[in-house]
Coordinates of C-alpha atoms (C1' of nucleotides) in Angstrom, one line a residue:
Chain A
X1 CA 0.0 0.0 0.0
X2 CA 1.2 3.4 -0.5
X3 CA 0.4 7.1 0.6
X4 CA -1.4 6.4 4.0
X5 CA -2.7 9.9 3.6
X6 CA -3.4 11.0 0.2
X7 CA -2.9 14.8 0.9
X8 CA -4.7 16.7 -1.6
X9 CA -2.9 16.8 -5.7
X10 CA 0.5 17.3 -4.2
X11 CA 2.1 18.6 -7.2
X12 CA 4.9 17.0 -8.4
X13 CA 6.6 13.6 -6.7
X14 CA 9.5 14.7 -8.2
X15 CA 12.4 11.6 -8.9
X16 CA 15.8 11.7 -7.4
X17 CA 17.3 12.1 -10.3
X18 CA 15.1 14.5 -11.6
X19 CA 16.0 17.1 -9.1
X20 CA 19.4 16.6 -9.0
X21 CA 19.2 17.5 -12.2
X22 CA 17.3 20.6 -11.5
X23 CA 19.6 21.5 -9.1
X24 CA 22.8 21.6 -11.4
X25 CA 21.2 23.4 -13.9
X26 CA 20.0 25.9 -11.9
X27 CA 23.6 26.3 -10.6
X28 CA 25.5 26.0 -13.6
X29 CA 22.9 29.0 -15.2
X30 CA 23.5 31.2 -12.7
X31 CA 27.4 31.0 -12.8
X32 CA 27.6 31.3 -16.7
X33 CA 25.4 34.0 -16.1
X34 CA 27.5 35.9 -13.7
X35 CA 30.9 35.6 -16.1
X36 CA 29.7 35.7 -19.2
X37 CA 26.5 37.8 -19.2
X38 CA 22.9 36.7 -19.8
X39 CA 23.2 37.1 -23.6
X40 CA 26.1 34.9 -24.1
X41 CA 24.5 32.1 -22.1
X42 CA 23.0 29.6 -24.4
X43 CA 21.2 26.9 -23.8
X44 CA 23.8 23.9 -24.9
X45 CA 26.1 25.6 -22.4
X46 CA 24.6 25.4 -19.6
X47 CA 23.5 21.8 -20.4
X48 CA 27.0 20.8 -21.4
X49 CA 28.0 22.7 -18.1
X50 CA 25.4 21.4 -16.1
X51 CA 26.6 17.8 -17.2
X52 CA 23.0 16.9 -18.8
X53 CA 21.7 16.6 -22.1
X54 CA 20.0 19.6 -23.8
X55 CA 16.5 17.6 -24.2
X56 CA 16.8 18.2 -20.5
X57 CA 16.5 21.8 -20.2
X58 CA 13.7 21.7 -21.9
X59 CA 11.9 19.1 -20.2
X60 CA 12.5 20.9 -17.0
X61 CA 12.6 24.7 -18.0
X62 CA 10.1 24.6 -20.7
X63 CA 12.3 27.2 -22.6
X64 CA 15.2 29.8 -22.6
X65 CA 12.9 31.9 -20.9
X66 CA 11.7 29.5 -18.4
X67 CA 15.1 28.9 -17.4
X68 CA 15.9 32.2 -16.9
X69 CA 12.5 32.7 -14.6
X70 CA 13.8 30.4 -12.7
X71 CA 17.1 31.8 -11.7
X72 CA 15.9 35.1 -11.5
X73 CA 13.5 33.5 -9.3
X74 CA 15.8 33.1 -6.3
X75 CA 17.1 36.4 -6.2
X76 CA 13.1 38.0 -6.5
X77 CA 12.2 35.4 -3.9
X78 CA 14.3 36.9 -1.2
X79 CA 13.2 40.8 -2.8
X80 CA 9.9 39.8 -1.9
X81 CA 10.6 38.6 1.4
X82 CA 12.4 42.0 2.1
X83 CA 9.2 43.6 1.3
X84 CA 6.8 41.4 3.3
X85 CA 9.2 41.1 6.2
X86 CA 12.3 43.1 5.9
X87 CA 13.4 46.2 7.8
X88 CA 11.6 49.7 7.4
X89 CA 10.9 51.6 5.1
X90 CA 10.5 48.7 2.8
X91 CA 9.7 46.4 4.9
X92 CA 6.3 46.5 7.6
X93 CA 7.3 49.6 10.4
X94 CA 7.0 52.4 8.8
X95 CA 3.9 55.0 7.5
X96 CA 2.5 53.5 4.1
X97 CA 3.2 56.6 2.2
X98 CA 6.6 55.4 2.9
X99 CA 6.7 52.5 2.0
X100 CA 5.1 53.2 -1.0
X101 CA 7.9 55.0 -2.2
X102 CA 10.7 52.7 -0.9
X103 CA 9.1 50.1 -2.4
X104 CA 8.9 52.0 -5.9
X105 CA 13.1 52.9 -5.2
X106 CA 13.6 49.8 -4.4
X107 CA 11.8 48.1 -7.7
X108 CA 13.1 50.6 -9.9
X109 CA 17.0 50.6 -8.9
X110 CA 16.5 46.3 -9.6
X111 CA 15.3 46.7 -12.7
X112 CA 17.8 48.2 -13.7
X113 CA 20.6 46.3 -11.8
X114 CA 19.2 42.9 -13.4
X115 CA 17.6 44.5 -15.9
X116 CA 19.1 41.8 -18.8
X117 CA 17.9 38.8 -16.9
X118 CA 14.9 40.1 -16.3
X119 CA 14.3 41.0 -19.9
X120 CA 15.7 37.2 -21.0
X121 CA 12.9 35.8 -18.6
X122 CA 10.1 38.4 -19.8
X123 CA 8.6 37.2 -22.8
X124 CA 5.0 37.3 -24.1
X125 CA 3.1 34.8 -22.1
X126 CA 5.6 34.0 -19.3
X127 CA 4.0 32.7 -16.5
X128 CA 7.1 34.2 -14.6
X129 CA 5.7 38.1 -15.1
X130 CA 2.3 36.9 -13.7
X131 CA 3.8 36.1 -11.0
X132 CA 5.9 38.5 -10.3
X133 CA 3.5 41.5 -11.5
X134 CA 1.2 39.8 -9.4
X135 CA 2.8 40.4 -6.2
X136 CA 3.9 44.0 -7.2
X137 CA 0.3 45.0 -7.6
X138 CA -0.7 42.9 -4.1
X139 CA 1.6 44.8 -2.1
X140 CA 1.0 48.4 -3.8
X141 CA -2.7 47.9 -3.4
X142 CA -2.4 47.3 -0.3
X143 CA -0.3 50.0 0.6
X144 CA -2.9 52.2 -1.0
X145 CA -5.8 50.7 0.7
X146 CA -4.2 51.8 3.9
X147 CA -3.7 55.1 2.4
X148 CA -7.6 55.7 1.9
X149 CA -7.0 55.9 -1.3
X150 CA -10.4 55.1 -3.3
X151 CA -11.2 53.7 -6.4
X152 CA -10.0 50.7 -8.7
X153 CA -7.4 49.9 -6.6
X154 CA -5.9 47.4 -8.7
X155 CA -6.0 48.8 -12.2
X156 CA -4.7 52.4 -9.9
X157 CA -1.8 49.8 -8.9
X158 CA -1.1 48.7 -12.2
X159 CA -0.8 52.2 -13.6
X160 CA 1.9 52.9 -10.9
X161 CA 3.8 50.1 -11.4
X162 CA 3.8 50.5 -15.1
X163 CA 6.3 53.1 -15.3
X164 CA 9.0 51.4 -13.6
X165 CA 8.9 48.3 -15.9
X166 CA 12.5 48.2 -17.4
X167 CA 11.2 48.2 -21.0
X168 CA 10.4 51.9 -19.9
X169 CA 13.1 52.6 -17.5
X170 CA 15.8 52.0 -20.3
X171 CA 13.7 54.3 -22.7
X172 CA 14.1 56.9 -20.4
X173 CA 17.7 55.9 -19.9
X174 CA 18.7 56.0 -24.4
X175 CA 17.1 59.5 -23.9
X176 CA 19.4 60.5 -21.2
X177 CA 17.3 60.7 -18.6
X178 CA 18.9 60.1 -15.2
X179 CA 18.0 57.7 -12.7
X180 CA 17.6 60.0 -9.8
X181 CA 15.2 62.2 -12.5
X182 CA 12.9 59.1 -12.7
X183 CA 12.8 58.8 -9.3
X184 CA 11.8 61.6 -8.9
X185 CA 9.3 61.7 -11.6
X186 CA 7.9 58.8 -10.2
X187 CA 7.2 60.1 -6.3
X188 CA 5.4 62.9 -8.0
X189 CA 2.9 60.3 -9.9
X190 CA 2.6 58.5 -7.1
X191 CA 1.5 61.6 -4.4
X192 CA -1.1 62.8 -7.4
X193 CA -2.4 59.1 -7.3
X194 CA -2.8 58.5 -3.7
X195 CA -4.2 62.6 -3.7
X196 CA -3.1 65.1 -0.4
Chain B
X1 CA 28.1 68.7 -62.4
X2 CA 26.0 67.2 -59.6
X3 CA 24.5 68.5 -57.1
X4 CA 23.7 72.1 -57.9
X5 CA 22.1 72.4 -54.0
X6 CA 24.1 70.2 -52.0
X7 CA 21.4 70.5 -49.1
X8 CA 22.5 69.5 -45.5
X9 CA 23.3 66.0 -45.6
X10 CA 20.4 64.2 -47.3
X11 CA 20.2 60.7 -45.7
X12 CA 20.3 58.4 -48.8
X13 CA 20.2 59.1 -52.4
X14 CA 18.2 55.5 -52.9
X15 CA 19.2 53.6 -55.8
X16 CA 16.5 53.0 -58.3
X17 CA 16.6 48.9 -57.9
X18 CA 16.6 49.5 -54.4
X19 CA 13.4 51.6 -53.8
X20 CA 11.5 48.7 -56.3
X21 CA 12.6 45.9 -53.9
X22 CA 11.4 48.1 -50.4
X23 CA 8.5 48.9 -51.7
X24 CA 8.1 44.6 -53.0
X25 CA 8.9 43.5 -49.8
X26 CA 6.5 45.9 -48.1
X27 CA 3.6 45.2 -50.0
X28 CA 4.6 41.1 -50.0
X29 CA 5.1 41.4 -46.5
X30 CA 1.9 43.1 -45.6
X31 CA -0.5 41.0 -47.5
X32 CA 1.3 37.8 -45.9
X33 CA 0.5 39.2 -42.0
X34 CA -2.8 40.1 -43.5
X35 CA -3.4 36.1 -44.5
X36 CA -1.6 34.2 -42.2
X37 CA -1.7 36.6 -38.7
X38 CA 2.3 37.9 -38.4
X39 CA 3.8 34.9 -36.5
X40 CA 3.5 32.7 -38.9
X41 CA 5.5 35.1 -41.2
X42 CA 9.1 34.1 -42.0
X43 CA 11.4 35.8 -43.5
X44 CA 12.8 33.7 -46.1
X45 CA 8.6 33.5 -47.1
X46 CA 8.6 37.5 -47.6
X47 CA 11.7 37.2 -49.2
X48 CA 10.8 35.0 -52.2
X49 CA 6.8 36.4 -51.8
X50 CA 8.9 39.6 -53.0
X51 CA 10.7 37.8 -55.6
X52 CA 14.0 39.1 -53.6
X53 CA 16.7 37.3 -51.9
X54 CA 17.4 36.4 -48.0
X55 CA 19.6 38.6 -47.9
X56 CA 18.2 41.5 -49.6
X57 CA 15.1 41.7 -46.4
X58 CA 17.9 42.0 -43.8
X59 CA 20.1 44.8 -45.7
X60 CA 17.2 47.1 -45.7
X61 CA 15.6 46.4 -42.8
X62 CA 17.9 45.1 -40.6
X63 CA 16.3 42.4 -38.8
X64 CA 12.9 40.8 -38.8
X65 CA 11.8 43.5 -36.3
X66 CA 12.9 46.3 -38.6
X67 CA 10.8 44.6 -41.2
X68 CA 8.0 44.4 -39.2
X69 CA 8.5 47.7 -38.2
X70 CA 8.4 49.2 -41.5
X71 CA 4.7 47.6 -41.8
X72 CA 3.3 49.1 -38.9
X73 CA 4.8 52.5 -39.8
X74 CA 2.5 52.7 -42.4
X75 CA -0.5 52.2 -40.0
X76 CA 1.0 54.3 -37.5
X77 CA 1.6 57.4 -39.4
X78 CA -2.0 57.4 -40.3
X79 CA -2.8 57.5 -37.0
X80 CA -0.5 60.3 -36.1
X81 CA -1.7 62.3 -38.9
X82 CA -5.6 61.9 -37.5
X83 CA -4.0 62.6 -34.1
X84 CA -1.9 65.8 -35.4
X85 CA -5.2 67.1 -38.4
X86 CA -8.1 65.0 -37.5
X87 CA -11.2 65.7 -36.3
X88 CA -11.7 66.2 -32.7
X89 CA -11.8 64.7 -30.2
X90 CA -8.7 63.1 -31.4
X91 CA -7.7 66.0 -33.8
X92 CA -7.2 69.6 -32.6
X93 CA -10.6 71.7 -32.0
X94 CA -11.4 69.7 -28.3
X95 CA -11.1 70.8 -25.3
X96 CA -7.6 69.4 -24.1
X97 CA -9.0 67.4 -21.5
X98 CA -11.4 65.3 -24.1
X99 CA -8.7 64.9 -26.3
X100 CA -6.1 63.7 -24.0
X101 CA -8.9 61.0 -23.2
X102 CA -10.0 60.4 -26.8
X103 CA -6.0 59.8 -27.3
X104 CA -5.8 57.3 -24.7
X105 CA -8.8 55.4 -25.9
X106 CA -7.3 55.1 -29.3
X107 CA -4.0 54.2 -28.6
X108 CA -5.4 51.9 -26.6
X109 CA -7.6 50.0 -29.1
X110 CA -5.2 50.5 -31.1
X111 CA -2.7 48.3 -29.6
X112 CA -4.9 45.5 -29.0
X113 CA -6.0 45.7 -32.5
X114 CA -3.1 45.3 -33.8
X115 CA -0.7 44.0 -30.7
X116 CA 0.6 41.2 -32.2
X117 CA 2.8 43.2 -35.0
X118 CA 3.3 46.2 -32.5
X119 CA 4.9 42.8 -30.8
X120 CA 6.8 41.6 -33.3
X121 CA 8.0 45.0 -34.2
X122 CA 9.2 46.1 -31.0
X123 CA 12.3 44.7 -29.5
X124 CA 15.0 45.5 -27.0
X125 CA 16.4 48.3 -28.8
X126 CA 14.1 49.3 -31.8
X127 CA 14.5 52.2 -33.6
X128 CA 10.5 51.9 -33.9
X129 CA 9.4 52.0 -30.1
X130 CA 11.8 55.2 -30.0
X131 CA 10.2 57.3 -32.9
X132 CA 7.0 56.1 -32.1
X133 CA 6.8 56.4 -28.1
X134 CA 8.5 59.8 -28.9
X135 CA 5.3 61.4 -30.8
X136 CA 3.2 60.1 -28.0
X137 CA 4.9 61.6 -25.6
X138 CA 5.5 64.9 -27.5
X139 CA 1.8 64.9 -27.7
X140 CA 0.9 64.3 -24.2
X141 CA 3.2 66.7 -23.2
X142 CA 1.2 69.4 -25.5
X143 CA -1.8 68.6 -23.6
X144 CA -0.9 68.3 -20.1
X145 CA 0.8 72.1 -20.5
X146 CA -2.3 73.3 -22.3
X147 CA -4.1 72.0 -19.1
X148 CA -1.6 73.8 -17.0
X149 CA 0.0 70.8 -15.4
X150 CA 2.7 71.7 -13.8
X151 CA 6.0 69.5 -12.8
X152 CA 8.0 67.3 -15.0
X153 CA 5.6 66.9 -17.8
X154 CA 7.5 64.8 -20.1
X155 CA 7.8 62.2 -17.1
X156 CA 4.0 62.6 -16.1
X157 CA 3.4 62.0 -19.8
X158 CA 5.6 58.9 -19.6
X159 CA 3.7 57.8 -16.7
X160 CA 0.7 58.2 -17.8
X161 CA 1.3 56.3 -21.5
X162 CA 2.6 53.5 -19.7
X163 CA -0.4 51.7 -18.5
X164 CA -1.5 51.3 -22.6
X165 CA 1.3 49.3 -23.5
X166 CA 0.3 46.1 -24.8
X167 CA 2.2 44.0 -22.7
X168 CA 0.7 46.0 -19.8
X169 CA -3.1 45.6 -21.6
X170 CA -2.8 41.9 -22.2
X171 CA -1.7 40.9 -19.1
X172 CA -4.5 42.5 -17.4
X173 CA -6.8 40.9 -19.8
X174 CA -5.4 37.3 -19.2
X175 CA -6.5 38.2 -15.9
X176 CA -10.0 38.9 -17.0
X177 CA -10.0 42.7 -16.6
X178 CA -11.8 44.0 -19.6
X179 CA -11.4 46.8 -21.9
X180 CA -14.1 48.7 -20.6
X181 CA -12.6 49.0 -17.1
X182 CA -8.7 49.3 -18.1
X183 CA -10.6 52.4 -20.1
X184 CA -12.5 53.7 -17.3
X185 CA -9.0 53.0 -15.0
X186 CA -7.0 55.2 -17.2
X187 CA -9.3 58.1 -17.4
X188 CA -9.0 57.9 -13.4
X189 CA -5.6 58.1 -13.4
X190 CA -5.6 60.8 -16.0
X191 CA -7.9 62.8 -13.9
X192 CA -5.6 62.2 -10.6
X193 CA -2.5 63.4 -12.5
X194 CA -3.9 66.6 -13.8
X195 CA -6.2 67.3 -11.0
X196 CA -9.1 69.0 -10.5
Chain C
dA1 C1' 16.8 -9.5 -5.4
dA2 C1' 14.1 -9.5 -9.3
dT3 C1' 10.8 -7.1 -12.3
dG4 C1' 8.2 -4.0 -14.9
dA5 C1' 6.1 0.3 -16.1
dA6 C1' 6.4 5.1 -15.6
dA7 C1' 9.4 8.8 -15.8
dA8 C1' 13.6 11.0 -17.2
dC9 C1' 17.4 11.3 -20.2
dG10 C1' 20.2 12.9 -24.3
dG11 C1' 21.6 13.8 -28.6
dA12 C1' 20.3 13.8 -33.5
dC13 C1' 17.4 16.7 -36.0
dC14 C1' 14.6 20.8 -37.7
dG15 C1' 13.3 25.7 -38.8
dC16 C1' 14.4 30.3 -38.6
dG17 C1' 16.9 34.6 -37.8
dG18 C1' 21.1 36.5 -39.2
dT19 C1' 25.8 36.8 -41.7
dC20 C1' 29.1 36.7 -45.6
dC21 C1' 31.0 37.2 -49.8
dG22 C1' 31.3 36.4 -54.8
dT23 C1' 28.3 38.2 -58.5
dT24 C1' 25.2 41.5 -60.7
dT25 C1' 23.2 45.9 -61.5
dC26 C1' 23.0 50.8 -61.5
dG27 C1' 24.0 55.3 -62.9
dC28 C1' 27.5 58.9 -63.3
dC29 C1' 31.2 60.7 -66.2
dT30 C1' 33.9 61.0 -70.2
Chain D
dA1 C1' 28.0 54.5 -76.1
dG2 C1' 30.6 52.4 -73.0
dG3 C1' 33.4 52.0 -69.1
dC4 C1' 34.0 52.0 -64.2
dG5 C1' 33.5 52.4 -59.1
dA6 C1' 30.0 51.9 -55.9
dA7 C1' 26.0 49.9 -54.3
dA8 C1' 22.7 46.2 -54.2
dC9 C1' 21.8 41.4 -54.8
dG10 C1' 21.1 36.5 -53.4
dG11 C1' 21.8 32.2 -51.7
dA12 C1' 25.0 29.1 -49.2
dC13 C1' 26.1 29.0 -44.6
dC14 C1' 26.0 29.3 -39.3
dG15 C1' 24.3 29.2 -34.4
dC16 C1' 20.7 28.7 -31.4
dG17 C1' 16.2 27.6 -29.6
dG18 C1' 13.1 23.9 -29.6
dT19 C1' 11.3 19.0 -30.7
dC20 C1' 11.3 13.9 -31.0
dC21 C1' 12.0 9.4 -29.9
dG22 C1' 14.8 5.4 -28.8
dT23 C1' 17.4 4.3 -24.5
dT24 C1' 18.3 4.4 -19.5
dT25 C1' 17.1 5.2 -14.7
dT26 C1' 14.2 5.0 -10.8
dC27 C1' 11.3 3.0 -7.5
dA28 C1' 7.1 0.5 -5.9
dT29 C1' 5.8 -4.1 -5.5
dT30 C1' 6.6 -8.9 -4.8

DNA sequence: AATGAAAACGGACCGCGGTCCGTTTCGCCT
DNA sequence: AGGCGAAACGGACCGCGGTCCGTTTTCATT
């Protein structure tokens, strides 16, 4: 007999072998990364690296993309948990106004710092930006709702987070537009949102 | 002698051969996105649509994005010139306010209509997004000093365009939002931003 | 330990975007 | 006209993302 207590769908009884696997990968990705750069990085690297066949990747990964939402997973993992539980202003302590803006600093300046891996893992149905955007807009309406800010809360969220998606950012940036001007553009569209 | 007025630095005295095989691949390339919906658009199938070679596609348009690119230009600078000489509210002869909505709306609708090439055409670095985000901006700009906005207009104007991109639009609608209330959304934030 | 089926593996294979370079065409100038 | 340098052409070629399917590994059961 097997699985006294058949919890729920647990997900994935994933094989030994099968996360081992994972694991390497994920390892071996993240140092080619880190020397070469994001672009150079192909897939048959990091498989040859990783000591697995390329058929693997894909199994696993899905695709270029879904590799590269998975490494940029662990690093936006513990960003998140900064936000949620993290010292103030960022993290839970200080006035929401605040944090509203520390967290919009604080999304903006990664961007731009991992803005490459970020665009490798962005693509046009990646279930990696739903997740992500999805927690962006969570914590900002939020952070709004304390604010008394009224209205559609979520599509006001959306409209603030939409200016510091890198696509934009980097616009900004060709045009010579300086980081701390953005910023500072930014604060001001935020206090005409939230009003007072 | 040449050149009796040798004007500034015209860009590119086009060979004769040249302009007949743009113009080819443009009107091959357009009528194949037309049947077959743009992914499904190769370039090799342009290229001997055209009656041209491989080769020929990428000198003058520089990638498959600069191709597709060149399509939607056409498109696009029709709009522009209803935005720019129109009639109102889109054209000049509303009230600001009403056309800074009516431009919203349509660039809106616009980009789902035809988001998949706007897609395709925009990459990392595209010539394209630059001219075209530029007008919009340029434009919005116009209309939030007529209104007597005051701060950093051309970053309000940023902010405010942002929410219409299409990756912004289609992510809210795989999450069920419809069009109708990413409308209504906008003209919120519009409002907010201006004030009053 | 033996066994068998489900799951994972891996590398040959494909299509497409993009490059390269020898060949062809154009159009100016005598 | 016809010759000449520059520009355009075109298709063979390359690298990479992605797929496919025969082979190997794992692990639950006996």
């Amino acid at each position: 007999m097997t699985n006294l207590l058949p919890m729920a769908d647990e997900p994935a009884p994933e094989r030994a072998d099968a996360a081992r696997n994972r694991q390497a990968i994920l390892v071996a990705a993240l140092e080619l990364i880190r020397t070469r750069g994001v672009d150079c990085v192909t897939m048959e690297t990091v498989a040859s690296a990783a000591g697995v066949g390329k058929g693997t990747l894909f199994r696993r990964f899905g695709s270029r993309e879904g590799l590269m939402a998975a490494v940029l997973n662990e690093s936006e993992a513990a960003w998140q948990a900064s936000v949620i539980s993290g010292p103030p202003p960022l993290g839970p302590g200080a006035p929401p106004m605040e944090r509203l803006l520390a967290f919009g600093h604080s999304r903006m300046r990664t961007n731009v710092t991992s803005g490459a891996l970020i665009k490798a893992a962005t693509g046009d149905s990646s279930a990696r930006s739903r997740a992500a955007a999805s927690f962006a807009v969570m914590h900002v309406r939020h952070l709004l709702h304390e604010l008394r800010v009224s209205g559609d809360l979520v599509l006001l969220s959306i409209a603030i987070l939409a200016p510091l998606d890198i696509m934009v950012i980097e616009q900004q940036q060709r045009d010579h537009i300086s980081l701390d001007r953005i910023e500072a553009g930014w604060d001001d569209l935020v206090r005409r949102v939230v009003g007072g």
